[in-house]
PDB file of C-alpha atoms in Angstrom:
ATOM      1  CA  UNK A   1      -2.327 -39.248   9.215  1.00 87.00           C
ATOM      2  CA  UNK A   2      -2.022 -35.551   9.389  1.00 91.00           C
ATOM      3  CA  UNK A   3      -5.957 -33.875   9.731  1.00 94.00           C
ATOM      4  CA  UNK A   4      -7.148 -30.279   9.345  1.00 97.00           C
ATOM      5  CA  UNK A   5     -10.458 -28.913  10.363  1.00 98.00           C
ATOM      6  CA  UNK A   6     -11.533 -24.989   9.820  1.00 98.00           C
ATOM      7  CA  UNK A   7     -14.666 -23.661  11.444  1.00 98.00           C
ATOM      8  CA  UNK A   8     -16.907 -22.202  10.789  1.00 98.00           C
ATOM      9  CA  UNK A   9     -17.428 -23.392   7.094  1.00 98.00           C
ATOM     10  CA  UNK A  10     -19.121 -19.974   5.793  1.00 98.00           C
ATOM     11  CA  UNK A  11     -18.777 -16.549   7.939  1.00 98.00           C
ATOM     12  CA  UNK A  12     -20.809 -13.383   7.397  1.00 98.00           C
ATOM     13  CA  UNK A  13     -19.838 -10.296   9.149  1.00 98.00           C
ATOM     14  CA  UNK A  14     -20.601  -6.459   8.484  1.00 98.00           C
ATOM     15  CA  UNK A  15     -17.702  -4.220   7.462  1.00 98.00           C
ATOM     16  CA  UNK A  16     -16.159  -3.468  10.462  1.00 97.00           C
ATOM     17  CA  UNK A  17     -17.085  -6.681  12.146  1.00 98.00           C
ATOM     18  CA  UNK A  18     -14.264  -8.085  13.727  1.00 98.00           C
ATOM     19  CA  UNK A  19     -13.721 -12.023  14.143  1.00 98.00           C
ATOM     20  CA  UNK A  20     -11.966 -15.118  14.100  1.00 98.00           C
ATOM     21  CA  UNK A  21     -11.777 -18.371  11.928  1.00 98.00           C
ATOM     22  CA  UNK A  22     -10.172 -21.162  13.648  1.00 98.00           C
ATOM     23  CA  UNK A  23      -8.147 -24.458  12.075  1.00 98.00           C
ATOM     24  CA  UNK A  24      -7.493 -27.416  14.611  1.00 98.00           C
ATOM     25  CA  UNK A  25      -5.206 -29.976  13.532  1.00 97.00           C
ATOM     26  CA  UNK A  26      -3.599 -33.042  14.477  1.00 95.00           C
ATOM     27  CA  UNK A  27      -0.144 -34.012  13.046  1.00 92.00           C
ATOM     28  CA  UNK A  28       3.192 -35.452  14.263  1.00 88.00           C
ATOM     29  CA  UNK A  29       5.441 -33.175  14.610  1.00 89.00           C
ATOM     30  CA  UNK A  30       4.547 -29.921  12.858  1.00 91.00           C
ATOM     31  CA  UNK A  31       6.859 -28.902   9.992  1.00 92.00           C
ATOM     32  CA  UNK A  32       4.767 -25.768   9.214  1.00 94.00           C
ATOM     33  CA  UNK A  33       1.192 -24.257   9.017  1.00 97.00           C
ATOM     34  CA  UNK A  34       0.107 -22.275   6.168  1.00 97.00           C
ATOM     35  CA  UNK A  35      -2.923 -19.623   5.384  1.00 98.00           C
ATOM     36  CA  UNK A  36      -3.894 -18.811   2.236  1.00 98.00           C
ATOM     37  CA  UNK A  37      -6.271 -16.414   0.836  1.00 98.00           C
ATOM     38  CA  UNK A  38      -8.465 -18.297  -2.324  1.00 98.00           C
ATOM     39  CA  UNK A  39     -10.907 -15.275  -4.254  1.00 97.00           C
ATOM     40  CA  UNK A  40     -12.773 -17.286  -6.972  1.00 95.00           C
ATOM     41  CA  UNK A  41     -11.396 -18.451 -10.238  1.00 92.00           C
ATOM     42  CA  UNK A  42      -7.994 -17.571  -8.918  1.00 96.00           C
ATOM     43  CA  UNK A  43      -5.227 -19.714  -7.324  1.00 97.00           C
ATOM     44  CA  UNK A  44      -4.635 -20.269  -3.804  1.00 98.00           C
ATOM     45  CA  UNK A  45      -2.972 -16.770  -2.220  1.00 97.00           C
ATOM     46  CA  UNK A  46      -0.277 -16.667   0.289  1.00 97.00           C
ATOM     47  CA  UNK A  47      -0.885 -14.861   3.423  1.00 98.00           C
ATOM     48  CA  UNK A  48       1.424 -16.843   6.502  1.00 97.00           C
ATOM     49  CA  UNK A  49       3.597 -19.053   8.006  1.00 97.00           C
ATOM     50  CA  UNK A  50       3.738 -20.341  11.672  1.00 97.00           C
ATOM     51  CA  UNK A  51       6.357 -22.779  12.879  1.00 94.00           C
ATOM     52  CA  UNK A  52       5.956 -23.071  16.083  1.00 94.00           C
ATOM     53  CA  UNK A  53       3.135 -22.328  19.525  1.00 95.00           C
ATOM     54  CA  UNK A  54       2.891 -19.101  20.203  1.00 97.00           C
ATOM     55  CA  UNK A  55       4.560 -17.039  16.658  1.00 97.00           C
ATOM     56  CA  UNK A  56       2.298 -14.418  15.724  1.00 98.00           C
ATOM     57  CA  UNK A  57       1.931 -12.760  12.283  1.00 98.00           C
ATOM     58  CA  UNK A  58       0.170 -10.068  11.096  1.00 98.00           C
ATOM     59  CA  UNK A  59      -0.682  -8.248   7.218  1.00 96.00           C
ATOM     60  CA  UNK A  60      -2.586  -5.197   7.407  1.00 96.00           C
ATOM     61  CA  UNK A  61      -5.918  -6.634   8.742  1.00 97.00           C
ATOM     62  CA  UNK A  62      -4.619 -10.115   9.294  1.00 98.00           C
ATOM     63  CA  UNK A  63      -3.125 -11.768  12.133  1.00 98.00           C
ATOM     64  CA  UNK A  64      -2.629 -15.074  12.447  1.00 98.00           C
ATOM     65  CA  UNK A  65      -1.395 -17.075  15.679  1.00 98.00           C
ATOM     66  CA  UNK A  66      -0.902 -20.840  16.841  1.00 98.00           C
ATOM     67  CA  UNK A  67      -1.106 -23.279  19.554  1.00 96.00           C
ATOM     68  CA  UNK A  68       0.118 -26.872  19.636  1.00 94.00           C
ATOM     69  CA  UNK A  69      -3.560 -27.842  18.685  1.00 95.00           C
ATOM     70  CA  UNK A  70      -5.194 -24.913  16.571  1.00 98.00           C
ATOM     71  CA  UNK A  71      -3.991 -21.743  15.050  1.00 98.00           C
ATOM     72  CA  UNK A  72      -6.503 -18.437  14.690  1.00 98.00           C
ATOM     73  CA  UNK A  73      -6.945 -16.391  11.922  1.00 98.00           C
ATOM     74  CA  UNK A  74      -7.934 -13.049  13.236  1.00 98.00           C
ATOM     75  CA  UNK A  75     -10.054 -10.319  11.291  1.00 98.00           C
ATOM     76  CA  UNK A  76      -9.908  -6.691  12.879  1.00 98.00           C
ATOM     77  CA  UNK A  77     -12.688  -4.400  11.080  1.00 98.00           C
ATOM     78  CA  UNK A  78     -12.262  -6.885   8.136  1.00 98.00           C
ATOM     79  CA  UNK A  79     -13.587  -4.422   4.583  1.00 98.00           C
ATOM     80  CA  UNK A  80     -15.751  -6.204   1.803  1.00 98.00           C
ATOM     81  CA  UNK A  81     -12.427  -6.867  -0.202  1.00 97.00           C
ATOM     82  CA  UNK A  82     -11.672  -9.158   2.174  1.00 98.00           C
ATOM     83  CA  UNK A  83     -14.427 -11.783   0.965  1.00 98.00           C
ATOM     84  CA  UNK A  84     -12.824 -14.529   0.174  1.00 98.00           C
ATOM     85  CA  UNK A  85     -12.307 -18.278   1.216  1.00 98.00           C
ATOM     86  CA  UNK A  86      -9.314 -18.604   3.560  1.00 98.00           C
ATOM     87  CA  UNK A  87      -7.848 -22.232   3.676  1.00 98.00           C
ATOM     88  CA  UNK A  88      -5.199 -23.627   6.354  1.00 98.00           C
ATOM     89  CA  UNK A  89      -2.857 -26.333   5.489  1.00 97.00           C
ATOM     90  CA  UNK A  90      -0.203 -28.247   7.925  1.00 95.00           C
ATOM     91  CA  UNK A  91       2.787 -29.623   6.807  1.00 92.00           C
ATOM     92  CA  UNK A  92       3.938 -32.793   9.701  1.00 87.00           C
ATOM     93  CA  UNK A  93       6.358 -34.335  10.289  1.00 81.00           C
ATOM     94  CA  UNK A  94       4.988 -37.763   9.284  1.00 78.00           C
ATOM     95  CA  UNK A  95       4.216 -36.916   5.509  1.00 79.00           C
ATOM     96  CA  UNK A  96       6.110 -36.375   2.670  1.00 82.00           C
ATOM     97  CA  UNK A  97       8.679 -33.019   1.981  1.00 82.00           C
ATOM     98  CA  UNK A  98       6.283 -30.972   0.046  1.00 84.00           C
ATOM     99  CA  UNK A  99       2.959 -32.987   0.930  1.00 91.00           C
ATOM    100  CA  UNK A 100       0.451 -30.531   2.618  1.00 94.00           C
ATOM    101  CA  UNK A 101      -2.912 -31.134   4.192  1.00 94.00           C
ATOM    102  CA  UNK A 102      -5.625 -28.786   3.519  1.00 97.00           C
ATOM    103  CA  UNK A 103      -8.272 -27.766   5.192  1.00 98.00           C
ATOM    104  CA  UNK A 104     -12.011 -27.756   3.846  1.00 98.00           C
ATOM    105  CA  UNK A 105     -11.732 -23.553   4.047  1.00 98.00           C
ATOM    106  CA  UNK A 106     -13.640 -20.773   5.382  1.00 98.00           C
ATOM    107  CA  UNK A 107     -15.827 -18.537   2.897  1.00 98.00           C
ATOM    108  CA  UNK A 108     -15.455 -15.232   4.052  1.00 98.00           C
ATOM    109  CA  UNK A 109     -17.926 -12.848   3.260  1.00 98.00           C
ATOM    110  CA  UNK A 110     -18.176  -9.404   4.277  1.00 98.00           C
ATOM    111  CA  UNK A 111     -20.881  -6.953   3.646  1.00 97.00           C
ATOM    112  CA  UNK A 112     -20.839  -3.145   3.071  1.00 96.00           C
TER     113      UNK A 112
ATOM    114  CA  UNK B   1      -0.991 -10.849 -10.662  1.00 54.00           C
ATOM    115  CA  UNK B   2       1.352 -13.751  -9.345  1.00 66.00           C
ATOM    116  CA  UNK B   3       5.082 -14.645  -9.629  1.00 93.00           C
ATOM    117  CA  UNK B   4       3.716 -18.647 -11.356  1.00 97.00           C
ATOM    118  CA  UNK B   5       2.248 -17.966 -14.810  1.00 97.00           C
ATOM    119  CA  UNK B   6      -0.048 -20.736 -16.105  1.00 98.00           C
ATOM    120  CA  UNK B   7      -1.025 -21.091 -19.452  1.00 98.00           C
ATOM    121  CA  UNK B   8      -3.827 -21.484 -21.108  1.00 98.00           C
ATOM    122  CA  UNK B   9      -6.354 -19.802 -18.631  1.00 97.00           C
ATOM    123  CA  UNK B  10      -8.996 -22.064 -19.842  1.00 97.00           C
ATOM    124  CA  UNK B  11      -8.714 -24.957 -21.801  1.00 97.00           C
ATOM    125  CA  UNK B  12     -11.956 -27.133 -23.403  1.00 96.00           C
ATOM    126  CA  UNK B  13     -10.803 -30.535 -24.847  1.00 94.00           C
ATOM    127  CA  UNK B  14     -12.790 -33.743 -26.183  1.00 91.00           C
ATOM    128  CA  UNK B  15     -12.265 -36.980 -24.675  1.00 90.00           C
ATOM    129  CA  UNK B  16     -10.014 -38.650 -27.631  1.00 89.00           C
ATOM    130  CA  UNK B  17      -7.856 -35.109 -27.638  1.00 90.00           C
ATOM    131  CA  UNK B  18      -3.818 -34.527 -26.596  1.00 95.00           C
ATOM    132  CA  UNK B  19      -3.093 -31.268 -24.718  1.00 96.00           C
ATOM    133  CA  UNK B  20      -0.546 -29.516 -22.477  1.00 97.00           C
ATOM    134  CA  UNK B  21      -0.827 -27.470 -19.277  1.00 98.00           C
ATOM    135  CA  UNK B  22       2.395 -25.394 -19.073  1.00 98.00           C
ATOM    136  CA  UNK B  23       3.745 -23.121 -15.839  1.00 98.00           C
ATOM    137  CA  UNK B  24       6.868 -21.317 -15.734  1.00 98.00           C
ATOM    138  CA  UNK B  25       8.524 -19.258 -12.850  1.00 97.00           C
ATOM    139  CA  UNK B  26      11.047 -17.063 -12.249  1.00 91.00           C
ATOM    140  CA  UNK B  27      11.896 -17.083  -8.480  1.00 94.00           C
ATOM    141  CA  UNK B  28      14.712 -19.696  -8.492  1.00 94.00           C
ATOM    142  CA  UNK B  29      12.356 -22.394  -6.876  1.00 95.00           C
ATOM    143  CA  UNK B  30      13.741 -25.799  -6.897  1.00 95.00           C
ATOM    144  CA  UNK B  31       9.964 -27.548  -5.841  1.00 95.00           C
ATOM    145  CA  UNK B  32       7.073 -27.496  -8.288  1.00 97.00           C
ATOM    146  CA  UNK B  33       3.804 -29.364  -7.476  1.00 97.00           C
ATOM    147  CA  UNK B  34       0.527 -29.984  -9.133  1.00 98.00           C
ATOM    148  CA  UNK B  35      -2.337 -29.462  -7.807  1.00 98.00           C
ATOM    149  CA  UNK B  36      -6.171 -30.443  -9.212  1.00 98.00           C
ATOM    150  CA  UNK B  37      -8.894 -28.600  -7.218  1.00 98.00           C
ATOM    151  CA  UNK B  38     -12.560 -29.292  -7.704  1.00 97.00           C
ATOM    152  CA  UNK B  39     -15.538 -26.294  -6.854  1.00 95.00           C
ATOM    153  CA  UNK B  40     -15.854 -26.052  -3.172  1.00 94.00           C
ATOM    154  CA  UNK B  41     -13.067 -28.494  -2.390  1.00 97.00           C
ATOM    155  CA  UNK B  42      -9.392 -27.755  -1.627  1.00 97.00           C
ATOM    156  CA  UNK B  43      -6.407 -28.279  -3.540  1.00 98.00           C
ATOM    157  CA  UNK B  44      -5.381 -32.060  -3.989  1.00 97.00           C
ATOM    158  CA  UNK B  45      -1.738 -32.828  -4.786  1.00 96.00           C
ATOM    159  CA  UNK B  46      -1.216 -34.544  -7.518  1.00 98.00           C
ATOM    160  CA  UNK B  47       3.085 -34.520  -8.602  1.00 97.00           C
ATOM    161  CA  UNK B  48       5.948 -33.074  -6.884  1.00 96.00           C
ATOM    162  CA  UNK B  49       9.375 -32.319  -8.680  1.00 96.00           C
ATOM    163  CA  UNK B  50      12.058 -31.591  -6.963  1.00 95.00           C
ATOM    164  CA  UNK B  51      15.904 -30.371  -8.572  1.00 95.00           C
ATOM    165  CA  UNK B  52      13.786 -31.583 -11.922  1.00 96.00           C
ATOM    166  CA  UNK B  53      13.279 -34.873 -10.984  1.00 96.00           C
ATOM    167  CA  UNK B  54       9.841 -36.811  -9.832  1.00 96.00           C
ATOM    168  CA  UNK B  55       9.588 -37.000  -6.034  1.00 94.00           C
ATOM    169  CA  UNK B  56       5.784 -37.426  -5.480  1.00 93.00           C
ATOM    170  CA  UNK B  57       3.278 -39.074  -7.569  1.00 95.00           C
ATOM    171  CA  UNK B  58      -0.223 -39.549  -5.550  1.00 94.00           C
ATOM    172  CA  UNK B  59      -0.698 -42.198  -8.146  1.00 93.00           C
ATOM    173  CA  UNK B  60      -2.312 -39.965 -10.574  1.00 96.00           C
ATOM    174  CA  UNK B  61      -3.991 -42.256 -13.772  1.00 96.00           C
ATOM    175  CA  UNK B  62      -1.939 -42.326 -16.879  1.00 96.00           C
ATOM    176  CA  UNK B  63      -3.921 -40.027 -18.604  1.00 96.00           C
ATOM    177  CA  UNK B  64      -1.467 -37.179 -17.002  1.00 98.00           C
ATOM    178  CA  UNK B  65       1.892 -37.316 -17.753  1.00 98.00           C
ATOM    179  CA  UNK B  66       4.022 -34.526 -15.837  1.00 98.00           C
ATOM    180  CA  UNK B  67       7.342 -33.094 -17.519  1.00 98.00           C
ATOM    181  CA  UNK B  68      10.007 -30.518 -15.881  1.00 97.00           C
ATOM    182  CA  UNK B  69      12.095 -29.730 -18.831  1.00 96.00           C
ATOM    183  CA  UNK B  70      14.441 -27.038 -16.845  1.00 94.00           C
ATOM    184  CA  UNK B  71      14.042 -25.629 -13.248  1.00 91.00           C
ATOM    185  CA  UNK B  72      11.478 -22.720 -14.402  1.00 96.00           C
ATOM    186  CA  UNK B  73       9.398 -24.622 -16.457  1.00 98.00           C
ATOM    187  CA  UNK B  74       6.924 -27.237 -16.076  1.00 98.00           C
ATOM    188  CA  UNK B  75       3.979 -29.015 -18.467  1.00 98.00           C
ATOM    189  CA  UNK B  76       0.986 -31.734 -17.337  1.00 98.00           C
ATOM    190  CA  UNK B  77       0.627 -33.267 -20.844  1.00 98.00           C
ATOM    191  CA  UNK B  78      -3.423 -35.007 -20.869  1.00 97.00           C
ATOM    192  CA  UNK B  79      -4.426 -37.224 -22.816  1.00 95.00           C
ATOM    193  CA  UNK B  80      -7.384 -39.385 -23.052  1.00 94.00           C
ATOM    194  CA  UNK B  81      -9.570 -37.573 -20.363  1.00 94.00           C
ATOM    195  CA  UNK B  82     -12.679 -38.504 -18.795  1.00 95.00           C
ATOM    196  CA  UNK B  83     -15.374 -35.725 -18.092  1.00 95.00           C
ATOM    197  CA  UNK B  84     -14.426 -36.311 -13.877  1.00 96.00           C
ATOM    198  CA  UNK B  85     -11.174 -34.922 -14.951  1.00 97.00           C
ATOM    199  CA  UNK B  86     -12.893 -31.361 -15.333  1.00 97.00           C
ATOM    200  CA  UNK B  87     -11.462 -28.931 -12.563  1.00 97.00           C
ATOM    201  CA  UNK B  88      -8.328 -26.118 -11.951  1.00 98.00           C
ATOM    202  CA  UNK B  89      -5.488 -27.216 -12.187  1.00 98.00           C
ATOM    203  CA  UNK B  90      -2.998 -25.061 -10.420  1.00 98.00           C
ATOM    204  CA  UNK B  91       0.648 -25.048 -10.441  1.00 98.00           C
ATOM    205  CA  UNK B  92       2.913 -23.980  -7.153  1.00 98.00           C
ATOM    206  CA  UNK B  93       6.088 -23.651  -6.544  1.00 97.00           C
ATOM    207  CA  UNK B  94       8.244 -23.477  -3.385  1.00 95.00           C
ATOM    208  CA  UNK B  95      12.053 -22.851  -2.419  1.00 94.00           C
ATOM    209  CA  UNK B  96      13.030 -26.269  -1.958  1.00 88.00           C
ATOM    210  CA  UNK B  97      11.427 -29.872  -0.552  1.00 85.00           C
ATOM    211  CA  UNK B  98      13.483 -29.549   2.869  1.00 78.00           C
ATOM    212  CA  UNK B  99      12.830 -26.097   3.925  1.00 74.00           C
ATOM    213  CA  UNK B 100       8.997 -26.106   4.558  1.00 82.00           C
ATOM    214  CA  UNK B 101       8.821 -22.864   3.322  1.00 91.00           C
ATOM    215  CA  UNK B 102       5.338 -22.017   1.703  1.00 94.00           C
ATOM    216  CA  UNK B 103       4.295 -22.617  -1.667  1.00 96.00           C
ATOM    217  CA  UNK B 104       3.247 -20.067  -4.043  1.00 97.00           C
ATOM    218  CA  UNK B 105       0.360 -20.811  -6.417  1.00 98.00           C
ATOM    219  CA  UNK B 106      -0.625 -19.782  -9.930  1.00 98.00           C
ATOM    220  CA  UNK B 107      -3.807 -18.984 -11.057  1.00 97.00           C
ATOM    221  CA  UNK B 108      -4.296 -22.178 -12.745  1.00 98.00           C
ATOM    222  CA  UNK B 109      -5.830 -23.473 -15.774  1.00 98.00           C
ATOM    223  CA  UNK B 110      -9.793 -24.026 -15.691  1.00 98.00           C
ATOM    224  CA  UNK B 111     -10.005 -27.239 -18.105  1.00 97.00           C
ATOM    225  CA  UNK B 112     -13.396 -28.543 -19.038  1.00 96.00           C
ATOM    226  CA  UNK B 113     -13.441 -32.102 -20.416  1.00 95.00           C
ATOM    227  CA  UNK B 114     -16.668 -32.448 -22.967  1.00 91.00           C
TER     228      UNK B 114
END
């Protein structure tokens, strides 16, 4: 069974604060590994795709990266409209086409 | 604003009532899911269509009834709800099953069972 775990749960930083939220997971055979960016009462937001160890990806701020056991979502001098709760989900190779497995998220806050 | 439109926004409905969720795209995706999500949690899968046909159903009660009428289109018709069944529902869509490519997500329908 495919298992996702994001740390910390809730993150405060100052604007300008750089950091780093982390999802470890355990699947067989990764198919794909997904961030998403979730502001409330809105829908789940794209943000990246990584495939396989050591792909990179950045969006403005952004940059996510992956090992064969975690992947790192990296904030550089993250601004308050980046608040927001940030969820990781794995698609393995044991699961169902289509079936991901979310994380529990991230809530990202970021203060002026 | 997104490229999957749900409709209604928000939706309040009595136990004994018959409704319909309804998402449409436009970006030639062959995969649509839906998803229920509940405050704090994340997104749990609920159907998967694939090329308009049923592929996953994480036996979801009765009381939903999915229906992909054309590739663009597709409806959660409730009926009979219990007030647990409160929660977004969000609609995504992807490419295809096979590709692993991501899926793109609506901004759901909030849907408040009284």
């Amino acid at each position: 069974e495919d298992q996702v775990t994001q740390s910390p749960e809730a993150l405060r930083l100052q604007e300008g604060e750089s950091s780093s939220l982390n999802c470890s997971y355990t699947v067989s055979g990764l198919r794909g590994l997904f961030w998403y960016r979730q502001d409330p009462g809105k829908g789940p937001e794209f943000l990246f795709t990584l495939y396989s160890a050591g792909e990179e990806k950045e969006k403005e701020r952004l940059k996510a990266t992956l090992t064969k056991k975690e992947s790192f979502l990296h904030i550089t001098a993250p601004k308050p409209e980046d608040s927001a709760t940030y969820l990781c989900a794995v698609q393995g190779g044991g699961t169902s086409y289509g079936k991901l497995t979310f994380g529990q998220g991230t809530i990202l806050t970021v203060h002026p | 604003d997104t490229e999957v439109t749900q409709t209604p926004k928000h939706l309040v409905m009595g136990m004994t009532n018959k409704k319909s969720l309804k998402c449409e795209q436009h970006m030639g995706h062959r995969a649509m899911y839906w998803y229920k999500q509940k405050a704090k949690k994340p997104p749990e899968l609920m159907f998967v269509y694939s090329y308009e046909k049923l592929s996953i159903n994480e036996s979801v009660p009765s009381r939903f009834s999915p229906e992909c009428p054309n590739s663009s289109l597709l409806n959660l018709h409730l009926h009979a709800l219990q007030p647990e069944d409160s929660a977004l529902y969000l609609c995504a869509s992807s490419q295809d099953l096979a590709r692993n490519q991501p899926q793109h997500f609506g901004d759901g329908t909030r849907l408040s069972i009284l």
